[in-house]
GROMACS .gro file of C-alpha atoms in nm:
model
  382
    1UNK     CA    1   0.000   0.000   0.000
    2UNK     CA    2   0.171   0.331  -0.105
    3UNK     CA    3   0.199   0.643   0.152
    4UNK     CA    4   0.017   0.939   0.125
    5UNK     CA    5   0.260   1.222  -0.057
    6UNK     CA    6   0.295   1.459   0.204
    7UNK     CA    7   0.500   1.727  -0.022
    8UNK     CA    8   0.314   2.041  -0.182
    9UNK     CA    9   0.148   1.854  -0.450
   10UNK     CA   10  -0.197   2.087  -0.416
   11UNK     CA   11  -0.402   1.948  -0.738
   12UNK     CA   12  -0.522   2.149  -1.040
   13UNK     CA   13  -0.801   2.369  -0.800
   14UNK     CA   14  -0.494   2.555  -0.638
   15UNK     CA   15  -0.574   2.894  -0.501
   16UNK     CA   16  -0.977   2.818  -0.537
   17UNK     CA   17  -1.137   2.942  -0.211
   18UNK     CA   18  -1.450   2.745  -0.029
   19UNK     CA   19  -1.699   2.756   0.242
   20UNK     CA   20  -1.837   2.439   0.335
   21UNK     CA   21  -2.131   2.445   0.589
   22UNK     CA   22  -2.123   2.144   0.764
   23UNK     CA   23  -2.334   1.855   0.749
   24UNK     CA   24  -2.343   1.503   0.671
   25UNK     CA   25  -2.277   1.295   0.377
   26UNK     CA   26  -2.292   1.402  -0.001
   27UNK     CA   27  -2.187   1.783   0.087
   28UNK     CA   28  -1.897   1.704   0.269
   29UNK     CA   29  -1.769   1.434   0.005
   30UNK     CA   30  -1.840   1.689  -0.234
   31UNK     CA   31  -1.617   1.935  -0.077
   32UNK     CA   32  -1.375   1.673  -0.012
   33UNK     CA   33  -1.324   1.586  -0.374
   34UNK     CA   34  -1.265   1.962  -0.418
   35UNK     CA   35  -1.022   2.005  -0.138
   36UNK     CA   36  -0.831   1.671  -0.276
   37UNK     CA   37  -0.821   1.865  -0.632
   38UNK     CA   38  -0.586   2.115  -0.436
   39UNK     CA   39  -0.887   2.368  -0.303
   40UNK     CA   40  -0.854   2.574  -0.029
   41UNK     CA   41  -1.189   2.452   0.215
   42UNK     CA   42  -1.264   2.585   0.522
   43UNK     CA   43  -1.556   2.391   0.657
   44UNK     CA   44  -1.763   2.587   0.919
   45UNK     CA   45  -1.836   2.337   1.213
   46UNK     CA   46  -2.164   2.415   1.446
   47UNK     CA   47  -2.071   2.435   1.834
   48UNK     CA   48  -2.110   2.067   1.952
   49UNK     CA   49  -2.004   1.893   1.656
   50UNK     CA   50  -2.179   1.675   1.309
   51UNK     CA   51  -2.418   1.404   1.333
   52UNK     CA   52  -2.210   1.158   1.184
   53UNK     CA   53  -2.185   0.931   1.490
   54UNK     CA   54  -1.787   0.884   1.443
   55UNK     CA   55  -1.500   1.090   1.645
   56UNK     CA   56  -1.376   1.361   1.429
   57UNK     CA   57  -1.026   1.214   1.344
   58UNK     CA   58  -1.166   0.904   1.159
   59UNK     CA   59  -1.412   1.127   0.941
   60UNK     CA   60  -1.227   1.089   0.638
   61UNK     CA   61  -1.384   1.310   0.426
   62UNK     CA   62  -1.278   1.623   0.592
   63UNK     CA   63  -0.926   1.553   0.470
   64UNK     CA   64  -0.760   1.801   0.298
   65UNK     CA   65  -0.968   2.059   0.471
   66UNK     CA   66  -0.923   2.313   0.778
   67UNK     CA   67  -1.244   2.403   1.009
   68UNK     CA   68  -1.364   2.668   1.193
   69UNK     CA   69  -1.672   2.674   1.467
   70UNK     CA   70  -1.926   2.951   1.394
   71UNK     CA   71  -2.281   2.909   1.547
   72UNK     CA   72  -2.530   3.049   1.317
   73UNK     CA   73  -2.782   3.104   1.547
   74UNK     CA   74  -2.583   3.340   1.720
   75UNK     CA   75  -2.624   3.704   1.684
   76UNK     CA   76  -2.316   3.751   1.480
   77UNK     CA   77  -2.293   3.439   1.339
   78UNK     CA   78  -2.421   3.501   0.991
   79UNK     CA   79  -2.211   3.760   0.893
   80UNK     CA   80  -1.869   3.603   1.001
   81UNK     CA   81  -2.012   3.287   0.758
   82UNK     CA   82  -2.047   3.607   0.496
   83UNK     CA   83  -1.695   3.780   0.559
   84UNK     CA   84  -1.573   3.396   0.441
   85UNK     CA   85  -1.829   3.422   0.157
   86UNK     CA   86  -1.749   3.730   0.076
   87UNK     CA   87  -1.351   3.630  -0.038
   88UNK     CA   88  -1.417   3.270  -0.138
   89UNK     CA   89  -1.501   3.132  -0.512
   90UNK     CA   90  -1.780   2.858  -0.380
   91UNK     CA   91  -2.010   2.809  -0.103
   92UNK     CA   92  -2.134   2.440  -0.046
   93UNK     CA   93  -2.492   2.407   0.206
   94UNK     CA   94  -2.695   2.138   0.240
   95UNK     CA   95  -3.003   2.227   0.449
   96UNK     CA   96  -3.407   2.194   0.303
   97UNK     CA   97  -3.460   2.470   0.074
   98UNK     CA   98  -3.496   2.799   0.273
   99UNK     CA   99  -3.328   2.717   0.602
  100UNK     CA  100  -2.976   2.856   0.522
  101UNK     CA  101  -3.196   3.205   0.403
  102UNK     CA  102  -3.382   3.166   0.727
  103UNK     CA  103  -2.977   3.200   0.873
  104UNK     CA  104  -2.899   3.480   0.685
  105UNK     CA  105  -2.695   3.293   0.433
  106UNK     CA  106  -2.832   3.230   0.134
  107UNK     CA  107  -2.769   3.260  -0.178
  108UNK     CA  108  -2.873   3.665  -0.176
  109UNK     CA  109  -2.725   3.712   0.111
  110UNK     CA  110  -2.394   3.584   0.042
  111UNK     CA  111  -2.354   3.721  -0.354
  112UNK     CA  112  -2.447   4.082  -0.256
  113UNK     CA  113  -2.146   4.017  -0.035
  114UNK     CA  114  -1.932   3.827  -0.378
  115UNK     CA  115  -2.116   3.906  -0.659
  116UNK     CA  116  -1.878   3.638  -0.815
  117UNK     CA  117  -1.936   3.336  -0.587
  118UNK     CA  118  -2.116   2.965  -0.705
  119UNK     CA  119  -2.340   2.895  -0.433
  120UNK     CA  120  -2.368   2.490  -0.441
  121UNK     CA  121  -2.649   2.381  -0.313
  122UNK     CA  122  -2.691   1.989  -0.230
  123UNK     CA  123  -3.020   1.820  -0.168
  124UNK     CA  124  -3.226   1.481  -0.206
  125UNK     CA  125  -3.559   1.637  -0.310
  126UNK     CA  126  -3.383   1.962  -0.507
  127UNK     CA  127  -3.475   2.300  -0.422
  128UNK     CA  128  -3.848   2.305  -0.551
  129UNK     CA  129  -4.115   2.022  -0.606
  130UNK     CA  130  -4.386   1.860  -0.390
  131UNK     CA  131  -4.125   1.693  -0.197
  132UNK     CA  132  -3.873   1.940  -0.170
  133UNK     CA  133  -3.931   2.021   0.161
  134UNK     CA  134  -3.959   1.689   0.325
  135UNK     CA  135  -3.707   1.457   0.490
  136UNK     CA  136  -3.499   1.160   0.308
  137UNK     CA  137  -3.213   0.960   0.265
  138UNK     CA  138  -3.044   0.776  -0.021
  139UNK     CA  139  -3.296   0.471  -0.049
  140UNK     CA  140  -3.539   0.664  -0.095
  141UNK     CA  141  -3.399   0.891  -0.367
  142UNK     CA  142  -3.305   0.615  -0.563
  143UNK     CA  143  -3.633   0.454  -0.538
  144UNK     CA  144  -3.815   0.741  -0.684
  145UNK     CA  145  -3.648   0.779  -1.021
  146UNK     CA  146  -3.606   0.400  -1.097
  147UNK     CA  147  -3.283   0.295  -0.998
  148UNK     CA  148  -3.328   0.103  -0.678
  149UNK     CA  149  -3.597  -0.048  -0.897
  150UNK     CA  150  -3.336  -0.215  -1.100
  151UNK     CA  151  -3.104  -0.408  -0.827
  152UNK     CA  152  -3.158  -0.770  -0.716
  153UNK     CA  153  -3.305  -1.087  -0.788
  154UNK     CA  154  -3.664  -1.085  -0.951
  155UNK     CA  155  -3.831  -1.267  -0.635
  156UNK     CA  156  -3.647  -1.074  -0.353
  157UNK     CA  157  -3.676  -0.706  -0.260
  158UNK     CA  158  -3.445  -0.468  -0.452
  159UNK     CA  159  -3.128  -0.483  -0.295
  160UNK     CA  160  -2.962  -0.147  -0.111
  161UNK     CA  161  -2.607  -0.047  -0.262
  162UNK     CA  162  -2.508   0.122   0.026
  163UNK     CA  163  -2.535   0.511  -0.036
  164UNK     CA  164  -2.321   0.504  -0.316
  165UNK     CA  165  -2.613   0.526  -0.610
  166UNK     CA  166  -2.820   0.816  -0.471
  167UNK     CA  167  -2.565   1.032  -0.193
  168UNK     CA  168  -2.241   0.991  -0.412
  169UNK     CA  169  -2.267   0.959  -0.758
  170UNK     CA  170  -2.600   1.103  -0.813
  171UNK     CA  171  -2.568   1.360  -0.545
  172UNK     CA  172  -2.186   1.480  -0.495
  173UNK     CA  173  -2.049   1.425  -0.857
  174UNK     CA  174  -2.277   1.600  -0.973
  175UNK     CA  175  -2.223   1.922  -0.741
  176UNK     CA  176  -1.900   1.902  -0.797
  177UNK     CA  177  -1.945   1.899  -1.211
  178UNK     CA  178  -2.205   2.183  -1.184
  179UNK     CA  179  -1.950   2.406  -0.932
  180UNK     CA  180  -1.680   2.363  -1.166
  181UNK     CA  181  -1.858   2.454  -1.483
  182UNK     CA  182  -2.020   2.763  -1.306
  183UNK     CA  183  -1.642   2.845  -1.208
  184UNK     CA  184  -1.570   2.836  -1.553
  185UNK     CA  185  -1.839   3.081  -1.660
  186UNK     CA  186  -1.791   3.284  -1.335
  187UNK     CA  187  -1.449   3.327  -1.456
  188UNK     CA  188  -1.513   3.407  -1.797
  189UNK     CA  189  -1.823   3.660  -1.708
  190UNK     CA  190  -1.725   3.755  -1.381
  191UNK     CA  191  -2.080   3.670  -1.219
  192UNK     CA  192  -2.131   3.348  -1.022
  193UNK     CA  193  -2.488   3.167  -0.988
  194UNK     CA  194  -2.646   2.912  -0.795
  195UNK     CA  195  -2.599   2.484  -0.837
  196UNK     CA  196  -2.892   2.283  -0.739
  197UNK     CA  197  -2.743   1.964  -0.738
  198UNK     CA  198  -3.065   1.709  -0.683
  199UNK     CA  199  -2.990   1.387  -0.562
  200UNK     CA  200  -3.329   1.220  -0.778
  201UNK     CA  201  -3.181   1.465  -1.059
  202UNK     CA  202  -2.803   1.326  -1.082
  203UNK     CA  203  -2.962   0.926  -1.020
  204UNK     CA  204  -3.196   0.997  -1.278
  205UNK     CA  205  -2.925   1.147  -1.520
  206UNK     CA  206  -2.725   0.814  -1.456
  207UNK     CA  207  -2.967   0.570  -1.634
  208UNK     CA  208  -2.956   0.781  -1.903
  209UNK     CA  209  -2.863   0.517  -2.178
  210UNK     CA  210  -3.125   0.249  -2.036
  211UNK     CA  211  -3.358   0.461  -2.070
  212UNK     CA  212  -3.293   0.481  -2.458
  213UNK     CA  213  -3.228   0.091  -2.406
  214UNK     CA  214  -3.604   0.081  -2.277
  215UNK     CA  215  -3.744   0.313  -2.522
  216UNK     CA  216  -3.584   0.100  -2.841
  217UNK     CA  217  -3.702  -0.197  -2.660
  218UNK     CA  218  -3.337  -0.333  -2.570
  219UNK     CA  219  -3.390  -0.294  -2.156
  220UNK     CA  220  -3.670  -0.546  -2.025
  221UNK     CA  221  -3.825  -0.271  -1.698
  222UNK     CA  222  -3.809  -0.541  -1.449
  223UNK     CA  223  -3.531  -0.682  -1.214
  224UNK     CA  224  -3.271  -0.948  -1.355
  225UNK     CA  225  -3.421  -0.955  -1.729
  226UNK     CA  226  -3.152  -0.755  -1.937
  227UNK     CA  227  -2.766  -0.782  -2.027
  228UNK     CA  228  -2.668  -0.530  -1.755
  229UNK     CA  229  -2.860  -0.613  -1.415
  230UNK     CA  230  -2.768  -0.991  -1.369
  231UNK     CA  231  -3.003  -1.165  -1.587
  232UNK     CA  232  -2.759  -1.317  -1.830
  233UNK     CA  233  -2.582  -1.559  -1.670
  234UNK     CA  234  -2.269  -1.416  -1.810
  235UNK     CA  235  -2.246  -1.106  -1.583
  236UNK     CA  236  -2.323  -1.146  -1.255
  237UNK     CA  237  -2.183  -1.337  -0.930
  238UNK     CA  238  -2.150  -1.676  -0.853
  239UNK     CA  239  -2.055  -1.862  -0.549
  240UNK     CA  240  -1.757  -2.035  -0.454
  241UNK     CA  241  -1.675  -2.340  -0.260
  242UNK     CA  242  -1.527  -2.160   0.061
  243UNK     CA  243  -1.865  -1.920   0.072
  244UNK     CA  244  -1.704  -1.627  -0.140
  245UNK     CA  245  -1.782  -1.497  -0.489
  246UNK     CA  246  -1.680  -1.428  -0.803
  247UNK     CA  247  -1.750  -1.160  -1.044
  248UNK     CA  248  -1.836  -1.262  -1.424
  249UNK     CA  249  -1.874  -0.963  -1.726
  250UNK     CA  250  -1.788  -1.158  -1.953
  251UNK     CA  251  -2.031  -0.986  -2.227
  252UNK     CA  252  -1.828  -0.954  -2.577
  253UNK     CA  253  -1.773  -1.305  -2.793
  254UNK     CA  254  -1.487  -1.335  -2.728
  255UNK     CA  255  -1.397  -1.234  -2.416
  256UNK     CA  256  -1.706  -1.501  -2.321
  257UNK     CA  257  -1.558  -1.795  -2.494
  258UNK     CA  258  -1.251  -1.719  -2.253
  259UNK     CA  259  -1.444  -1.748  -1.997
  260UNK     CA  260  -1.621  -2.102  -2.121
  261UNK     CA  261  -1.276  -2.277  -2.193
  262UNK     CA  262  -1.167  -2.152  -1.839
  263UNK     CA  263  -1.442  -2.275  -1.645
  264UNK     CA  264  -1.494  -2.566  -1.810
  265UNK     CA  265  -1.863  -2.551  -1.990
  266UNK     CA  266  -1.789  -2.745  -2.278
  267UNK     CA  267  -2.031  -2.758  -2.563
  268UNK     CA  268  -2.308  -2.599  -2.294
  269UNK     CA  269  -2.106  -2.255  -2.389
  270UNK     CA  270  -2.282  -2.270  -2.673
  271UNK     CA  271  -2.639  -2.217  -2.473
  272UNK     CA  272  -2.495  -1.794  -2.437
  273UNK     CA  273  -2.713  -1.701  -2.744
  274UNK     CA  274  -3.042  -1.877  -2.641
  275UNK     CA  275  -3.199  -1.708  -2.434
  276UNK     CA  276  -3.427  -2.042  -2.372
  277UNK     CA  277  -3.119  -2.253  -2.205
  278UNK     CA  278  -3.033  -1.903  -1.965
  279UNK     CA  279  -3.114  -2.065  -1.693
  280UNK     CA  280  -2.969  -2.428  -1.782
  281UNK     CA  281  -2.679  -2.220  -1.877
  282UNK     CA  282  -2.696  -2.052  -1.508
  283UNK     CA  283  -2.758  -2.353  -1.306
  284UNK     CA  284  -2.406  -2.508  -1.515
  285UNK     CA  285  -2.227  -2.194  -1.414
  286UNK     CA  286  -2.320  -2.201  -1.090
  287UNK     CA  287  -2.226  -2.548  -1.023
  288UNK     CA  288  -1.869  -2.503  -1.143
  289UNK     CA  289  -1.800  -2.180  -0.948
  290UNK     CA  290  -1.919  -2.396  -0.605
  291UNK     CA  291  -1.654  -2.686  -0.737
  292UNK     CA  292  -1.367  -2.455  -0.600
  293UNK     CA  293  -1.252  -2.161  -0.363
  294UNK     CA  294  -1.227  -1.810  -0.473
  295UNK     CA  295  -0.889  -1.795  -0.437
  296UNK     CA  296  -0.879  -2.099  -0.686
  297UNK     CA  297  -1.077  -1.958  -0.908
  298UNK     CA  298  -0.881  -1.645  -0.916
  299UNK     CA  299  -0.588  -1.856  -0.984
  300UNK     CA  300  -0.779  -2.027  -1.296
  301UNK     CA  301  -0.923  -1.691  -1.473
  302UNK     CA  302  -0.506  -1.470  -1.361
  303UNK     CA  303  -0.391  -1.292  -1.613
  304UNK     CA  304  -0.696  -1.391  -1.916
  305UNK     CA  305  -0.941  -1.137  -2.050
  306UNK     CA  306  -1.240  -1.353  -1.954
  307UNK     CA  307  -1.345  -1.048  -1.762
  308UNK     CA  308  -1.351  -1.245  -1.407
  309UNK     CA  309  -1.273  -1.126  -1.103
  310UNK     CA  310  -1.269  -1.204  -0.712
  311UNK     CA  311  -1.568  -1.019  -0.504
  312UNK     CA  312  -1.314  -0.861  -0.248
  313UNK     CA  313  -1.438  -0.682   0.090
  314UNK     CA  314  -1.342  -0.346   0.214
  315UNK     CA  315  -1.065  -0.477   0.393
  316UNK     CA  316  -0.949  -0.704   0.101
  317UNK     CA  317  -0.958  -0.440  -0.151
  318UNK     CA  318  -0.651  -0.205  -0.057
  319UNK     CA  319  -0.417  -0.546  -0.107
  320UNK     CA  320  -0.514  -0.672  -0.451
  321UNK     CA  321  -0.197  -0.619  -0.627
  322UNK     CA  322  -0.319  -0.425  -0.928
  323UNK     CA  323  -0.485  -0.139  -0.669
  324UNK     CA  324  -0.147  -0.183  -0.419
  325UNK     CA  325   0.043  -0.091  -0.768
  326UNK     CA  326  -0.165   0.148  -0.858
  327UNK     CA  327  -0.170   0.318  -0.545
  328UNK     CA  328  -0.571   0.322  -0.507
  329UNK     CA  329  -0.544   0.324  -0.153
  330UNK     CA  330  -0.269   0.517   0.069
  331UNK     CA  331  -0.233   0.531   0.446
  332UNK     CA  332  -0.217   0.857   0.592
  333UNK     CA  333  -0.223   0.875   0.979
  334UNK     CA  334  -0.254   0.528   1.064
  335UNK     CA  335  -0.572   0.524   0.846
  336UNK     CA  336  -0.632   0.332   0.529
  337UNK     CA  337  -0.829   0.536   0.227
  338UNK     CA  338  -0.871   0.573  -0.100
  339UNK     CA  339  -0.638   0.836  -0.274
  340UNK     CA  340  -0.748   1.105  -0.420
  341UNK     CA  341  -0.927   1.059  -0.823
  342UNK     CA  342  -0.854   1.119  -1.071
  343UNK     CA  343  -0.480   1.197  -1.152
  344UNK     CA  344  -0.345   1.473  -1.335
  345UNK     CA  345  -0.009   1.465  -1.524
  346UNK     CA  346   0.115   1.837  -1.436
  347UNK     CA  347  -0.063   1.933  -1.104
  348UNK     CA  348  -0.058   1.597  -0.878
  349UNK     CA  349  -0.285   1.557  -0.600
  350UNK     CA  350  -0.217   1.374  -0.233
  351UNK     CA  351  -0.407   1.332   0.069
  352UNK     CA  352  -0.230   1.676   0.204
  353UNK     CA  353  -0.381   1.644   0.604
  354UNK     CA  354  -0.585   1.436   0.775
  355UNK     CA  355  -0.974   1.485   0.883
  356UNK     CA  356  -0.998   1.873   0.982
  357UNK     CA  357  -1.099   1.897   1.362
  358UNK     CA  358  -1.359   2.099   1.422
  359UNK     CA  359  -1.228   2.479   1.533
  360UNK     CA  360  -0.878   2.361   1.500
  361UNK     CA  361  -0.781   2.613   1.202
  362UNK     CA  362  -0.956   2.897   1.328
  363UNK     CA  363  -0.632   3.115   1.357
  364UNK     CA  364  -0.446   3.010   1.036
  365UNK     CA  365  -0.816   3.092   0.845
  366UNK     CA  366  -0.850   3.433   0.995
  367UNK     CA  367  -0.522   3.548   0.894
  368UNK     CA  368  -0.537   3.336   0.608
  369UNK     CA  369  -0.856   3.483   0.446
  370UNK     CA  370  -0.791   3.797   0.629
  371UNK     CA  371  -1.146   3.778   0.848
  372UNK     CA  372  -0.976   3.875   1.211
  373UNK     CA  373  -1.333   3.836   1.318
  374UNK     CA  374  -1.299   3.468   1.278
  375UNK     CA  375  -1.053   3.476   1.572
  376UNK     CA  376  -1.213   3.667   1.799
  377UNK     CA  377  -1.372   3.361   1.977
  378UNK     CA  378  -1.424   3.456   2.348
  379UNK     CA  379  -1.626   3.797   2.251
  380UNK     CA  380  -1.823   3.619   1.964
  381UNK     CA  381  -1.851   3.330   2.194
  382UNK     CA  382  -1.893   3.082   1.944
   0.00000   0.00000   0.00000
């Protein structure tokens, strides 16, 4: 597992200011990605601390970032959260629509102050709709537009990816994309706007090409019928002797009859373009995979493009030689995480400093960003 590069390597987004107002999940992994592309982030902590049920120090995505504690409810806490608005390039919120105008920080509030600043705003519902205002989580933003929908076998419930789908990819990618495009236009017109980044907007964007699939009558809308969500027998995963699995994708020709001499199917290889003998063609595949141990079957399918590969855990994952070579994961402060993505030829990133705690940066900010305000703790009393 490589080390985390601890030189001055600060990423492509050098010199770009933001204010992150804390909360929990696809805003702060949002501003994470930013502060790993070499942003400056100074993530405003409430008194008290986040919700995220962890101690600060193993809260991995406030790496790369410094913190300061400003209570908003306080009498002058809005307009030290403005004074940091007011010389950074992005704000990042994530409250229900109206709540951070309620606290004096909107998006008004904060571009009379920086007529130039992208105000990122990062929601499940978005910022308008019959749901907008009400509470949610990942499962059930996926759910909505389809994609949940599409996990799992056919006779079980649709199976939960974690919060990857909805929080992540539909949610924090996509903030980041839209910040970084307004920054672009803010730069070239010298007026910044606001980003509602949607979570059911971004998961909804993602199935994109199945829904063309569906329309030309390629995608089957049901669970474990179509090329893509397990119903071939080809890509899925399949048991092994010892209780693991194995990964199979193996969709082209040729990279399929790989796979068939590998594993053994014989003449029932020839069953892939019937869709009649699927399910003969499953049950074979399945009884082959359960014949030996993952690690075995690893061994078998090394170094062949039969698209096969071992179904690794969390802790697994950061010793697979390819990622160890690679450098996919680093260690930085006795914890193991996954380096920053993607990689840039001329302006390297590294995981720079560990999880921000919360307050610790206070000085270095205010003199920084030249707010002296920010220091001023024990009047403000925040």
């Amino acid at each position: 597992m490589a080390v985390a590069d601890t030189n001055n390597n600060r990423g492509p987004l050098a010199g770009v200011r933001v204010v992150e107002l804390a909360g929990i999940g696809p805003g702060p992994f949002a501003a994470m990605l930013l502060a790993d592309l070499g942003a400056d982030v100074v993530r405003v902590d409430r008194p008290g601390g986040s919700k995220l049920g962890v101690s600060p120090e193993y809260d991995i995505t406030n790496r790369n970032k410094r913190s300061v504690v400003i209570d908003l409810k306080a009498a002058d806490g809005p307009d030290r959260v403005l004074q940091l608005a007011a010389r950074a390039d992005v704000l990042i919120e994530g409250n229900r629509p109206g709540v951070a105008e309620r606290l004096g920080v909107g998006p008004d509030d904060c571009r009379a102050r920086n007529p130039k600043l992208v105000y990122g705003r990062m929601t499940g519902w978005g910022q308008e709709g019959p749901l907008a205002q009400r509470a949610g989580h990942d499962i059930g933003y996926i759910a909505l537009t389809g994609a949940l929908g599409m996990t799992g076998d056919p006779d079980r419930p649709p199976v939960a990816p974690a919060n990857l789908l909805g929080d992540y990819a539909g949610g924090s990618l996509y903030l980041v994309v839209g910040i970084l495009a307004a920054l672009h236009n803010a730069r070239d017109t010298g007026a910044g706007q606001v980003v509602d980044a949607a979570i059911v907007d971004g998961t909804a964007h993602l199935s994109t090409m199945i829904h063309g699939m569906l329309a030309a009558g390629g995608w089957q809308d049901r669970r474990a019928a179509n090329l893509l969500d397990g119903g071939a027998p080809f890509y899925g995963t399949y048991e092994t002797a010892d209780g693991q699995y194995m990964a199979v994708g193996a969709l082209e020709q040729q990279f399929y009859a790989e796979f068939g001499e590998l594993l053994g199917l014989g003449e029932l290889a020839d069953a892939r373009g019937d869709l009649g003998r699927w399910d003969e063609l499953r049950t074979a595949v399945a009884a082959r995979f359960k014949e030996r141990t993952r690690d075995e079957w690893t061994a078998v399918f090394e170094g062949s493009d039969a698209c096969v590969a071992p179904v690794l855990s969390l802790g697994e994952a950061p010793h697979h030689p390819h990622l160890a070579a690679r450098g996919t994961f680093v260690d930085h402060g006795g914890l193991t995480q996954p380096a920053p993505a993607p990689r840039f030829s001329d302006t390297p990133t590294s995981v720079r400093s560990g999880p921000a705690q919360p307050g610790a940066d206070t000085a270095d900010v205010a003199l920084d960003w030249d707010v002296p305000d920010l220091n001023n703790t024990e009047k403000k009393g925040s």
